[in-house]
PDB file of C-alpha atoms in Angstrom:
ATOM      1  CA  MET A 113     126.279 103.862 112.768  1.00  0.00           C
ATOM      2  CA  GLN A 114     127.061 106.432 110.582  1.00  0.00           C
ATOM      3  CA  GLY A 115     125.247 107.695 107.246  1.00  0.00           C
ATOM      4  CA  VAL A 116     122.772 104.705 107.331  1.00  0.00           C
ATOM      5  CA  GLY A 117     120.121 107.080 108.923  1.00  0.00           C
ATOM      6  CA  ILE A 118     117.081 105.509 111.272  1.00  0.00           C
ATOM      7  CA  ILE A 119     115.933 102.976 109.241  1.00  0.00           C
ATOM      8  CA  GLY A 120     119.364 101.725 108.386  1.00  0.00           C
ATOM      9  CA  TRP A 121     119.540 101.345 112.218  1.00  0.00           C
ATOM     10  CA  ILE A 122     116.550  99.355 112.150  1.00  0.00           C
ATOM     11  CA  VAL A 123     116.907  97.110 109.499  1.00  0.00           C
ATOM     12  CA  ILE A 124     120.870  96.768 110.421  1.00  0.00           C
ATOM     13  CA  GLY A 125     119.654  96.162 114.286  1.00  0.00           C
ATOM     14  CA  ILE A 126     117.365  93.548 113.001  1.00  0.00           C
ATOM     15  CA  ALA A 127     119.831  91.988 111.016  1.00  0.00           C
ATOM     16  CA  ALA A 128     122.453  91.788 113.106  1.00  0.00           C
ATOM     17  CA  GLY A 129     120.497  90.695 116.272  1.00  0.00           C
ATOM     18  CA  PHE A 130     118.898  87.699 113.909  1.00  0.00           C
ATOM     19  CA  VAL A 131     122.461  86.930 113.031  1.00  0.00           C
ATOM     20  CA  ALA A 132     123.959  86.895 116.704  1.00  0.00           C
ATOM     21  CA  GLU A 133     120.918  84.862 117.487  1.00  0.00           C
ATOM     22  CA  LYS A 134     121.722  82.355 115.253  1.00  0.00           C
ATOM     23  CA  VAL A 135     125.166  82.589 116.263  1.00  0.00           C
ATOM     24  CA  MET A 136     124.583  82.130 119.788  1.00  0.00           C
ATOM     25  CA  LYS A 137     122.151  79.444 119.482  1.00  0.00           C
ATOM     26  CA  ARG A 138     119.409  81.332 120.894  1.00  0.00           C
ATOM     27  CA  ASP A 139     115.682  81.786 119.871  1.00  0.00           C
ATOM     28  CA  HIS A 140     114.022  85.250 120.248  1.00  0.00           C
ATOM     29  CA  GLY A 141     111.675  87.525 118.305  1.00  0.00           C
ATOM     30  CA  LEU A 142     112.134  90.096 116.109  1.00  0.00           C
ATOM     31  CA  LEU A 143     111.580  93.405 118.582  1.00  0.00           C
ATOM     32  CA  THR A 144     114.161  91.160 120.981  1.00  0.00           C
ATOM     33  CA  ASN A 145     116.434  91.250 117.988  1.00  0.00           C
ATOM     34  CA  LEU A 146     115.987  94.517 116.791  1.00  0.00           C
ATOM     35  CA  LEU A 147     116.869  95.557 120.612  1.00  0.00           C
ATOM     36  CA  VAL A 148     120.353  93.069 120.841  1.00  0.00           C
ATOM     37  CA  GLY A 149     121.152  94.368 117.085  1.00  0.00           C
ATOM     38  CA  VAL A 150     120.732  98.173 118.253  1.00  0.00           C
ATOM     39  CA  VAL A 151     122.462  97.901 121.264  1.00  0.00           C
ATOM     40  CA  GLY A 152     124.940  95.554 120.333  1.00  0.00           C
ATOM     41  CA  ALA A 153     125.630  98.070 117.794  1.00  0.00           C
ATOM     42  CA  LEU A 154     125.973 100.592 120.210  1.00  0.00           C
ATOM     43  CA  LEU A 155     128.666  98.575 122.236  1.00  0.00           C
ATOM     44  CA  GLY A 156     130.537  97.216 118.822  1.00  0.00           C
ATOM     45  CA  GLY A 157     131.017 100.998 117.929  1.00  0.00           C
ATOM     46  CA  PHE A 158     132.221 102.249 121.268  1.00  0.00           C
ATOM     47  CA  ILE A 159     134.856  99.466 121.094  1.00  0.00           C
ATOM     48  CA  ALA A 160     135.685 100.359 117.705  1.00  0.00           C
ATOM     49  CA  ASN A 161     135.692 103.751 117.934  1.00  0.00           C
ATOM     50  CA  ASN A 162     137.296 104.357 121.616  1.00  0.00           C
ATOM     51  CA  LEU A 163     139.180 101.134 122.239  1.00  0.00           C
ATOM     52  CA  LEU A 164     140.239  99.708 118.540  1.00  0.00           C
ATOM     53  CA  HIS A 165     140.597 103.195 116.867  1.00  0.00           C
ATOM     54  CA  LEU A 166     138.751 101.845 113.842  1.00  0.00           C
ATOM     55  CA  ASN A 167     136.284 103.833 112.322  1.00  0.00           C
ATOM     56  CA  PHE A 168     133.165 101.835 109.842  1.00  0.00           C
ATOM     57  CA  ALA A 169     130.820 103.345 107.966  1.00  0.00           C
ATOM     58  CA  GLY A 170     128.162 102.631 105.526  1.00  0.00           C
ATOM     59  CA  TRP A 171     125.692  99.435 105.644  1.00  0.00           C
ATOM     60  CA  ILE A 172     128.272  96.789 105.532  1.00  0.00           C
ATOM     61  CA  GLY A 173     130.794  98.312 108.208  1.00  0.00           C
ATOM     62  CA  SER A 174     127.854  99.060 110.095  1.00  0.00           C
ATOM     63  CA  PHE A 175     126.667  95.570 109.986  1.00  0.00           C
ATOM     64  CA  ILE A 176     129.702  93.769 110.601  1.00  0.00           C
ATOM     65  CA  VAL A 177     130.248  96.256 113.831  1.00  0.00           C
ATOM     66  CA  ALA A 178     126.843  95.988 115.012  1.00  0.00           C
ATOM     67  CA  THR A 179     127.020  91.644 114.364  1.00  0.00           C
ATOM     68  CA  ILE A 180     129.740  91.577 116.323  1.00  0.00           C
ATOM     69  CA  GLY A 181     128.498  93.830 118.967  1.00  0.00           C
ATOM     70  CA  ALA A 182     125.356  91.737 119.415  1.00  0.00           C
ATOM     71  CA  ILE A 183     127.134  88.644 119.790  1.00  0.00           C
ATOM     72  CA  LEU A 184     129.084  90.333 122.275  1.00  0.00           C
ATOM     73  CA  LEU A 185     126.224  91.689 124.181  1.00  0.00           C
ATOM     74  CA  LEU A 186     124.365  88.024 124.161  1.00  0.00           C
ATOM     75  CA  PHE A 187     127.709  86.052 125.308  1.00  0.00           C
ATOM     76  CA  LEU A 188     128.069  88.701 128.693  1.00  0.00           C
ATOM     77  CA  LEU A 189     124.011  88.495 129.127  1.00  0.00           C
ATOM     78  CA  GLY A 190     124.597  84.401 129.012  1.00  0.00           C
ATOM     79  CA  LEU A 191     127.485  84.837 131.810  1.00  0.00           C
ATOM     80  CA  MET A 192     125.224  86.958 133.817  1.00  0.00           C
ATOM     81  CA  LYS A 193     122.245  84.321 133.550  1.00  0.00           C
ATOM     82  CA  LYS A 194     124.495  81.630 134.680  1.00  0.00           C
ATOM     83  CA  ARG A 195     125.544  83.555 138.117  1.00  0.00           C
ATOM     84  CA  GLY A 196     122.208  84.280 138.686  1.00  0.00           C
TER      85      GLY A 196
END
């Protein structure tokens, strides 16, 4: 998440985690939404930059990438939970 700062990471992380939680029909708390959103942002950023060669900057681009990454993270965690 380029150009948004640490407060931006937190705000975008919470928002992305919240949206991913609703899309995946899960029920988490604020801290979990933050963690899912920030980890999702890292995952989404890695995929966007390294695999798709896309560069998203600013609040909106960061939010989109973080939300997609958070949804993917929750999906993968759901798959692992079913196996275990």
